[in-house]
XYZ file of C-alpha atoms in Angstrom:
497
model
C 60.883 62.542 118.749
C 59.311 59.495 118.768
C 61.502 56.129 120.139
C 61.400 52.604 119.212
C 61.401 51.353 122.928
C 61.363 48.989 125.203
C 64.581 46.860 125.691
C 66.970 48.444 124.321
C 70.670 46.791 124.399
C 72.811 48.118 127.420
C 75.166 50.615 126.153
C 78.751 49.682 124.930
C 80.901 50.920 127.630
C 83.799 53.665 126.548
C 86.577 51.584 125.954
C 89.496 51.556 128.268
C 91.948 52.625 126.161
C 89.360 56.030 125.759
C 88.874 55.769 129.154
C 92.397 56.231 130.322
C 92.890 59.136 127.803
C 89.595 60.921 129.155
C 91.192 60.581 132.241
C 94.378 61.782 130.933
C 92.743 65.012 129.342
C 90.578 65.489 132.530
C 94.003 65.556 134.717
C 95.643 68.007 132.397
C 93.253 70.439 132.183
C 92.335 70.009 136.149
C 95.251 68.714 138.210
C 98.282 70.145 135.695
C 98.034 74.079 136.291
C 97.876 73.196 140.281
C 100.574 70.550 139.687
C 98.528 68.046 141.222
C 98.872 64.013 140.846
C 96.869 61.029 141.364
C 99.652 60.323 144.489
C 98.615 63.603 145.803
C 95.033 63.032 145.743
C 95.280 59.609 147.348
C 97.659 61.339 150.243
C 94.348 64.046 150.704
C 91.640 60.772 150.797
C 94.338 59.462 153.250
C 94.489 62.314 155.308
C 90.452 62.168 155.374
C 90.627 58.680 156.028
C 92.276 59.111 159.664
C 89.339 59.394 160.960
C 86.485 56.767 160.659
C 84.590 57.909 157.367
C 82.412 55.433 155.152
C 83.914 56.908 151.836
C 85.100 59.940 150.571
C 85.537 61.620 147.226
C 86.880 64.353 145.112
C 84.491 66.098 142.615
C 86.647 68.096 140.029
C 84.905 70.590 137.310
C 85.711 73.032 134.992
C 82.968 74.451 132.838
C 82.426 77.041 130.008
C 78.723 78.897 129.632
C 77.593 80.697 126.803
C 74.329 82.138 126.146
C 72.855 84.089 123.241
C 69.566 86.043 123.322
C 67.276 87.576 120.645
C 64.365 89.958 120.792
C 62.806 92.456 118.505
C 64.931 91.855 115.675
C 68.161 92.353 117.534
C 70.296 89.881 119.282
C 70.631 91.771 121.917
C 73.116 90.003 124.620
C 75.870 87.642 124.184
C 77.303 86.032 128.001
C 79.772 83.694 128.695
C 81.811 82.305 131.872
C 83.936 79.989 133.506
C 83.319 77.550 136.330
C 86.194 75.879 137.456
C 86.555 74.294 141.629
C 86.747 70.837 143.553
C 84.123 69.611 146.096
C 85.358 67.552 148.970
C 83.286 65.304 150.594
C 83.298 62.930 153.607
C 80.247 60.485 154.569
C 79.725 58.358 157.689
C 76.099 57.002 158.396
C 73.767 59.440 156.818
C 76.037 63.023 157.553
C 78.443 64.369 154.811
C 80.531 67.091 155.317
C 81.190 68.709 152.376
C 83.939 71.727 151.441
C 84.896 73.205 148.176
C 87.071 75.984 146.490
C 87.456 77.073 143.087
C 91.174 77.166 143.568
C 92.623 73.646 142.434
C 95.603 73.548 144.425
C 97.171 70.545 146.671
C 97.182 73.539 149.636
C 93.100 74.298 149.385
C 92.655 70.086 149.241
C 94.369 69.469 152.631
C 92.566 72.502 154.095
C 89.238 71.065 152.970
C 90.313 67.217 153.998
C 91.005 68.378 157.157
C 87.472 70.579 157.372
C 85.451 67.507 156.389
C 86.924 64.534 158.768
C 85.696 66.185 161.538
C 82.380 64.773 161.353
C 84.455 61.187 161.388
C 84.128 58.799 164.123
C 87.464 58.266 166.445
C 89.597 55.338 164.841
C 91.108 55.380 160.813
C 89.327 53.810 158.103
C 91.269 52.141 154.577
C 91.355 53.730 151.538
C 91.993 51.606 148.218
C 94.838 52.375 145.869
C 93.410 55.518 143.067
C 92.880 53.080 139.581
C 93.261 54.597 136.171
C 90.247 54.727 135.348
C 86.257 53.403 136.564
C 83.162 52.257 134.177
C 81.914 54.701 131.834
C 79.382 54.765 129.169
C 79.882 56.495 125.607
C 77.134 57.402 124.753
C 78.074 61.511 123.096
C 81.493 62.605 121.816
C 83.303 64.218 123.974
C 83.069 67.800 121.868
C 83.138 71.290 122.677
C 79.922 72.936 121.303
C 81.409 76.345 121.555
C 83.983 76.022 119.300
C 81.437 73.970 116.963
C 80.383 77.874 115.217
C 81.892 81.470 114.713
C 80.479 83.944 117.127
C 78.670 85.230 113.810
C 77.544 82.093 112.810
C 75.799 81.800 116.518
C 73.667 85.412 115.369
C 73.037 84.332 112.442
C 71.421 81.086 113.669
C 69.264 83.129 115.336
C 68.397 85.369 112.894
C 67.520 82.493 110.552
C 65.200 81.106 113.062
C 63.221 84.867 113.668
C 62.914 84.489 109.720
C 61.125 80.914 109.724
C 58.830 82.284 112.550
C 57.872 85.652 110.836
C 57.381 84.134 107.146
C 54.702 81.706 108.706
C 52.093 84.124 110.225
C 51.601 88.352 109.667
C 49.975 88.109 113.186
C 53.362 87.771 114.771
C 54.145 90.509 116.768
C 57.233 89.534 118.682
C 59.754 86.526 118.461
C 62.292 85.835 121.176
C 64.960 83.231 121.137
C 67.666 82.546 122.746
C 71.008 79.986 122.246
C 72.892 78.450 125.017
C 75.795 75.915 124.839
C 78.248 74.381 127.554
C 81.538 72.398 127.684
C 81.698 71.037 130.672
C 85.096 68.138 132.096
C 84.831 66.259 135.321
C 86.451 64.453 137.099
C 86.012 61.759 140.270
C 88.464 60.262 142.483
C 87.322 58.213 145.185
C 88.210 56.625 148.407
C 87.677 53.282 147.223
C 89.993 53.554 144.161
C 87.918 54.411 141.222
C 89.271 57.577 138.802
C 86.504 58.064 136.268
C 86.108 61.571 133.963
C 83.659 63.093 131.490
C 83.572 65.427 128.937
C 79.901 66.737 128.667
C 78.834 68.729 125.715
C 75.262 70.845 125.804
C 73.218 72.794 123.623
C 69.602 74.286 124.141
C 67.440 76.550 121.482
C 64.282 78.119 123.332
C 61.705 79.712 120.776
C 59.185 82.391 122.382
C 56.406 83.772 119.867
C 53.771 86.216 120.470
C 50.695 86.790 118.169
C 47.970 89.224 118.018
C 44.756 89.869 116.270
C 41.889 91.894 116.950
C 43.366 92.529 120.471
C 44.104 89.076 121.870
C 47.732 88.296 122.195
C 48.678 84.405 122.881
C 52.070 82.788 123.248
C 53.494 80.251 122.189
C 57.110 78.198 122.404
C 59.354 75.430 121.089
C 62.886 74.185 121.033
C 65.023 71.370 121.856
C 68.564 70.724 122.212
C 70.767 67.686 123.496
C 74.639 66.504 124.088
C 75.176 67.721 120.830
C 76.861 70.576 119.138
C 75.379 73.337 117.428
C 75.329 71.477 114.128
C 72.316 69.818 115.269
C 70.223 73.247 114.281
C 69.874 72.201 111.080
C 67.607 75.178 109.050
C 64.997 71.939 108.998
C 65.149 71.903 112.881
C 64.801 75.547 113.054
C 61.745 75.566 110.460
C 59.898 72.580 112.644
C 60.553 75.000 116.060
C 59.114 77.784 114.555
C 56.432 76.528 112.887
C 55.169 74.325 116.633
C 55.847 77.643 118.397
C 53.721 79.767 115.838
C 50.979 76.840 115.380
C 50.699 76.745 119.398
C 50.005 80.604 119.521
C 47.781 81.122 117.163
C 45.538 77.746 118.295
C 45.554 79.588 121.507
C 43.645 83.152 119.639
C 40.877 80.671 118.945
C 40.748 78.900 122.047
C 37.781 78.952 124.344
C 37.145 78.445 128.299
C 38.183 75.321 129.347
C 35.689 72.999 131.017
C 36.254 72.346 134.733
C 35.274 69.683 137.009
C 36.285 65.836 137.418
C 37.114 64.319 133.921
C 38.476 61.740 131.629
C 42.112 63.504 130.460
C 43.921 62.502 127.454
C 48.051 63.497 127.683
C 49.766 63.499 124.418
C 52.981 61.962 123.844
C 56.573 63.391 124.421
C 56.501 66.723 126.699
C 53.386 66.045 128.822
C 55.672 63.338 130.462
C 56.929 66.362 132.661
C 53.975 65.439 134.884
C 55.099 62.111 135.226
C 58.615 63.578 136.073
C 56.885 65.622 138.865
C 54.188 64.100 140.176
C 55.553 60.684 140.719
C 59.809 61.043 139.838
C 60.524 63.127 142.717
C 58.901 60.867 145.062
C 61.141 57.791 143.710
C 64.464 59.550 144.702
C 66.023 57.290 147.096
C 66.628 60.216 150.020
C 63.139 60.885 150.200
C 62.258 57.110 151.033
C 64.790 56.619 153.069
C 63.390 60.027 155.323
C 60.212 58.588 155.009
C 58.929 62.208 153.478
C 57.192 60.147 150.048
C 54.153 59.055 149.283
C 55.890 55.875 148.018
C 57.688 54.951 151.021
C 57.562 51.337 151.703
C 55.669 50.338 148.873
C 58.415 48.047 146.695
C 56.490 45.101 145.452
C 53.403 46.894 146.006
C 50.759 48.059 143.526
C 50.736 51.851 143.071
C 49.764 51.906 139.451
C 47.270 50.513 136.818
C 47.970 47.397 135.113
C 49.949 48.387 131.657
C 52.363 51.189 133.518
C 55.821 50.780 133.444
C 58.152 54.060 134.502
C 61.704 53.540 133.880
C 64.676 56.186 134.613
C 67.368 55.566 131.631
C 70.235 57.589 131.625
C 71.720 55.423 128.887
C 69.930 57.098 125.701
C 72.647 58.494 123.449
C 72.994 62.240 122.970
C 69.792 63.107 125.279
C 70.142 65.826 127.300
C 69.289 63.774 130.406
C 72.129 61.682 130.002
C 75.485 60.683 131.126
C 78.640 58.646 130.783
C 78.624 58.738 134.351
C 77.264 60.044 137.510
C 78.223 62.858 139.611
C 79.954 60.445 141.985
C 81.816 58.303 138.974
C 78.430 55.564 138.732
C 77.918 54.619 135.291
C 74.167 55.165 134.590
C 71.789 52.920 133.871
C 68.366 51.682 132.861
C 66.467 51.378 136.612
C 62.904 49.968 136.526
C 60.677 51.919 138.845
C 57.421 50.317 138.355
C 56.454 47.569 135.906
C 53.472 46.908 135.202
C 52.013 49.044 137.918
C 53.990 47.189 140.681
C 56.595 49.367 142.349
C 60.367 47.717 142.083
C 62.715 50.150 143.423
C 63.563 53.853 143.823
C 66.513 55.955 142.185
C 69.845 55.890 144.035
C 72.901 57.797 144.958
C 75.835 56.232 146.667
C 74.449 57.201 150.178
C 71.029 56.884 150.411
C 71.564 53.595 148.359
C 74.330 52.669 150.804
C 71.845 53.252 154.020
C 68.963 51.441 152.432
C 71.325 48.221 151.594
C 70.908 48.725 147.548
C 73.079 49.178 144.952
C 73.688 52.688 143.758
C 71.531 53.351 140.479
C 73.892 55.831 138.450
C 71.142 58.749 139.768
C 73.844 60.970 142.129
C 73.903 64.224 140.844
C 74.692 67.756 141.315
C 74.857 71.084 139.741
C 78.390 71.805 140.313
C 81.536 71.299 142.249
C 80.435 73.536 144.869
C 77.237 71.465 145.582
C 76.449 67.686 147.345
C 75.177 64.753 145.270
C 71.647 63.699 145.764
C 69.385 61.304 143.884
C 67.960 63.043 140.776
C 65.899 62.094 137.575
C 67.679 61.410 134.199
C 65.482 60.654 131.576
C 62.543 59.637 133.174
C 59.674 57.653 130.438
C 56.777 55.700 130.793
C 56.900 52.534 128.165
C 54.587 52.321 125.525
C 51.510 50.273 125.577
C 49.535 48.663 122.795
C 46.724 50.978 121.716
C 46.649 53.426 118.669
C 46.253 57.620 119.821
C 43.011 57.515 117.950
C 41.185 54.662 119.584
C 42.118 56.721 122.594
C 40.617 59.775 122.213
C 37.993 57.935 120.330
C 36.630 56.216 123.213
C 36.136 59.469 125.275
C 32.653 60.727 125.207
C 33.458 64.129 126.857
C 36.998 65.113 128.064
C 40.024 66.950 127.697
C 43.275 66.631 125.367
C 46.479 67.584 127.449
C 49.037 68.046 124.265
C 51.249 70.262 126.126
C 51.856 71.664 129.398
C 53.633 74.879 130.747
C 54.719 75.161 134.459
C 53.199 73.148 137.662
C 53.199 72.590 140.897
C 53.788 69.432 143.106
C 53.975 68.273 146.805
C 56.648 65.436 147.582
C 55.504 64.451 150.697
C 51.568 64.236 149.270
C 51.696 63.977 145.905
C 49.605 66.510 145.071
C 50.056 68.277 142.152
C 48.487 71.108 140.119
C 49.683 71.607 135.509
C 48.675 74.087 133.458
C 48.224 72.948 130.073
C 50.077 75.223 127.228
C 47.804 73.601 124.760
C 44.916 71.479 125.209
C 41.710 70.638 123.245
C 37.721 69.282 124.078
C 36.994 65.762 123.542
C 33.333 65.323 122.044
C 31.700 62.167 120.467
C 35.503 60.761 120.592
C 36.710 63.895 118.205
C 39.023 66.801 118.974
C 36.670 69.577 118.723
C 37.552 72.781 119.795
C 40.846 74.680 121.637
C 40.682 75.733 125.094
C 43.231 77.573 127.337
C 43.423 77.849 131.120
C 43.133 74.336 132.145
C 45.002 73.414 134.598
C 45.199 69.650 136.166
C 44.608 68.590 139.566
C 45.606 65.584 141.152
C 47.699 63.593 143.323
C 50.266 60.994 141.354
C 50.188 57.676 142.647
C 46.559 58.428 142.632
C 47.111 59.424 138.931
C 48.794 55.940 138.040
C 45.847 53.957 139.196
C 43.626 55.891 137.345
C 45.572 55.506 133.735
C 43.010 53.229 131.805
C 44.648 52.886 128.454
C 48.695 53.951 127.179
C 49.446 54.150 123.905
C 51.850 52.592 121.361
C 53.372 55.953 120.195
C 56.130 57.036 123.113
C 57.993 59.836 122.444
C 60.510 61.768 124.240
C 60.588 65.696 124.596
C 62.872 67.897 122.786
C 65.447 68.355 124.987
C 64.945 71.716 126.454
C 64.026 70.256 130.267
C 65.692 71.084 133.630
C 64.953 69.951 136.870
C 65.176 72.094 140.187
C 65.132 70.767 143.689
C 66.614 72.036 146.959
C 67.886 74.563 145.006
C 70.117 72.899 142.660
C 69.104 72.590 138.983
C 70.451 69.824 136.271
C 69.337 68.934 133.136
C 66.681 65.956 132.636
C 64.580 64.199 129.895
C 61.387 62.880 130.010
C 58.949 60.787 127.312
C 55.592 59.286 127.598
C 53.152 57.772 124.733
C 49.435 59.062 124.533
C 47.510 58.050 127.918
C 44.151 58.081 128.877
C 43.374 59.030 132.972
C 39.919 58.679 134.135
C 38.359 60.879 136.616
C 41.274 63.301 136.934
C 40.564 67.124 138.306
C 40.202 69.639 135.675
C 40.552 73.450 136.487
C 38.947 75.960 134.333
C 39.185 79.473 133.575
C 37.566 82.231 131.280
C 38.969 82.924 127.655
């Protein structure tokens, strides 16, 4: 997907009249069957609020998973569950203590309230009166994906897609696919009086495809997905999956070693911005700052990157699978500038990490579910575009390597370090793309990386929408985007064909 970037207008927010009936919906389907109210929840923050906290806050979720897998023909497996809890949190200085329970009752509340002011100071702190509603952002209809298609419809959209794949290429030996969709509510209510919900649709198509000939079997994979509902599988999309997927895996039958040793490194557009996401995301998160754990700790206003690299975190875009109305802790997201123009400006914040560094909270406090603390995470995380065309890039490498996809990787908060392999990736001769490889893998260490970027393209571009991010254990969906960028001197690992 490529994107017409780079100042986009700031997001209408969701009218309050929408607002309040979000809220509305939220409280039926959460508070009614417990025969909660908003006077009840204020008399829990209360009753946390005895003791000397800095804030504290009720995370409310109920969720619906469904998942659909095909292989050899067959789909093959069909799940589907139910989340539903409330996570209860207290914060003073830099502890939380944290309780939850999936049984939404005014009886497991007080029980947790009481379980999490122990870590409070001796004195009573003030809690604001609950408001209808906080700041939100509309930016996907609130829809339930689930209900968007018949269970036989779902098969059937995987069936179609095996069809695409097998029509392109009588080298295919196996296709597997797989459907997953999720309607998930929140809601937030808040010691300092905000009330804020969201209705959060999700959809993801993942495309595995195997060829063979003359004994060599390569892979290859696509999909995408967003805050969507299935409608947005049109047979097109499903055609353009399986025909990247099938074009990947058989580029890979005629790909040769890949060259090793330090290089100049092209990195296509869209995908390849997972590095980015890794190697230099992760160590923007406010908490690891704060700690002093990242390799850009105490470096606002400094240079870490070349001249021509700005990184922005948007969670603003609409219907992107890194997005939201609002936070995990009721923040409406935002557009936060993490380096422009190569000179760091600020890291990504939650409401505690923000709160003990004396910044604003930047919309980034997230968490997987109900029964798990906030922390600053990634959203959609893209470097702008620049002013050169793709071809004058490659063009003005004598000998190098094209990154146009990677698979999985490897990175070191603390050090930077990282290590990609590349899913797809081509020799640079005489300026040309000249011949596959496979096995290269990329060394490096990321604000070492920035410095090193020597020209960025005009052509950004942001993944499909099949990403998800994992750290200490918790995993939440993320975007990231890129244009085409040139690296100089970057670590190349090779292996055999």
């Amino acid at each position: 997907m490529t994107f017409d970037f780079p100042s986009p207008p700031a997001p209408d927010p969701t009218p309050p009249v929408v607002a309040a009936a979000m809220v509305a919906d939220a409280e039926r389907l959460l508070l009614a069957p417990g025969e909660l109210d908003q006077e009840q929840l204020s008399r829990v923050l209360a009753g946390i609020h005895h003791h000397d906290v800095d804030f504290a806050d009720l995370y409310f979720q109920h969720a619906r998973f469904e998942s659909w897998s095909l292989e050899e023909g067959t789909v093959k497996s069909g799940t589907f569950s139910i989340d539903r809890g409330v996570g209860v949190r207290a914060v003073t200085r830099d502890k939380q203590a944290f309780a939850y329970s999936d049984d939404i009752s005014l009886g497991a509340l007080t029980e947790a309230a009481q379980a999490v002011r122990a870590i409070a100071r001796q004195g009573q702190s003030a809690v604001a009166p609950l408001r209808r509603h906080g700041e939100a952002h509309a930016l996907y209809a609130p829809i339930d994906p689930l209900a968007s298609l018949t269970e036989r419809a779902k098969v059937a959209l995987l069936e179609r897609l095996e069809a695409h794949v097998r029509a392109l290429d009588p080298r295919v030996t196996q296709v597997m696919a797989s459907l997953a969709g999720e309607h998930e509510t929140i809601l937030v209510v808040r010691s300092d009086g905000v009330v804020v919900a969201d209705v959060r649709p999700l959809v993801r198509m993942s495309l595995s495809v195997i060829v063979e000939d003359n004994g060599r079997r390569e892979r290859g994979s696509a999909g995408g997905g967003g805050r969507v509902d299935y409608g947005h599988f049109t047979d097109a999309r499903l055609a353009g999956y399986a025909r990247e997927a099938v074009a990947q895996a058989v580029l890979n039958l005629a790909a040769g070693a890949a060259p090793a040793g330090p290089m100049t490194v092209v990195l296509g557009p869209g995908w390849p911005g997972i590095l980015l996401h890794e190697a230099i995301g992760h160590g923007l998160e406010g908490d690891f700052n704060r700690k002093g754990t990242s390799a850009f700790c105490g470096r606002i206003g400094q240079r870490v990157a070349a001249p021509g690299v700005t990184v922005v975190d948007d969670g603003t875009f609409a219907d992107r699978r890194g997005s939201l109305n609002v936070d995990d802790e009721g923040s409406p997201t935002r557009r936060t500038v993490l380096i422009e123009d190569g000179v760091l400006q600020g890291y990504l914040q939650d409401r505690l990490n923000g709160r003990l560094m004396r910044t604003a909270p930047t919309g980034n406090g997230r968490r997987e579910s109900f029964a798990h603390l906030p922390m600053p995470r990634m959203t959609n995380t893209v470097m702008l575009a620049g002013e050169r065309d793709p071809a004058e890039i490659i063009a003005s490498v004598a000998s190098g390597l094209y990154a146009a996809n990677f698979g999985g990787g490897q990175v070191d908060i603390t050090s930077g370090k990282f290590v990609f392999s590349t899913a797809e990736a081509w020799r640079i001769e005489g300026g040309k793309l000249t011949s596959p490889v496979k096995g290269a893998t990329l060394i490096g260490h990321g604000p070492d990386a920035l410095t090193r970027v020597s020209m960025v393209g005009n052509d950004l571009a942001l993944d499909a929408g099949v990403g998800t991010c994992g750290k200490d254990g918790q995993s939440v969906p993320v975007g990231v985007g890129q244009p085409t960028l040139r690296i100089d001197g970057l670590t190349v690992g090779g292996s055999a064909s």
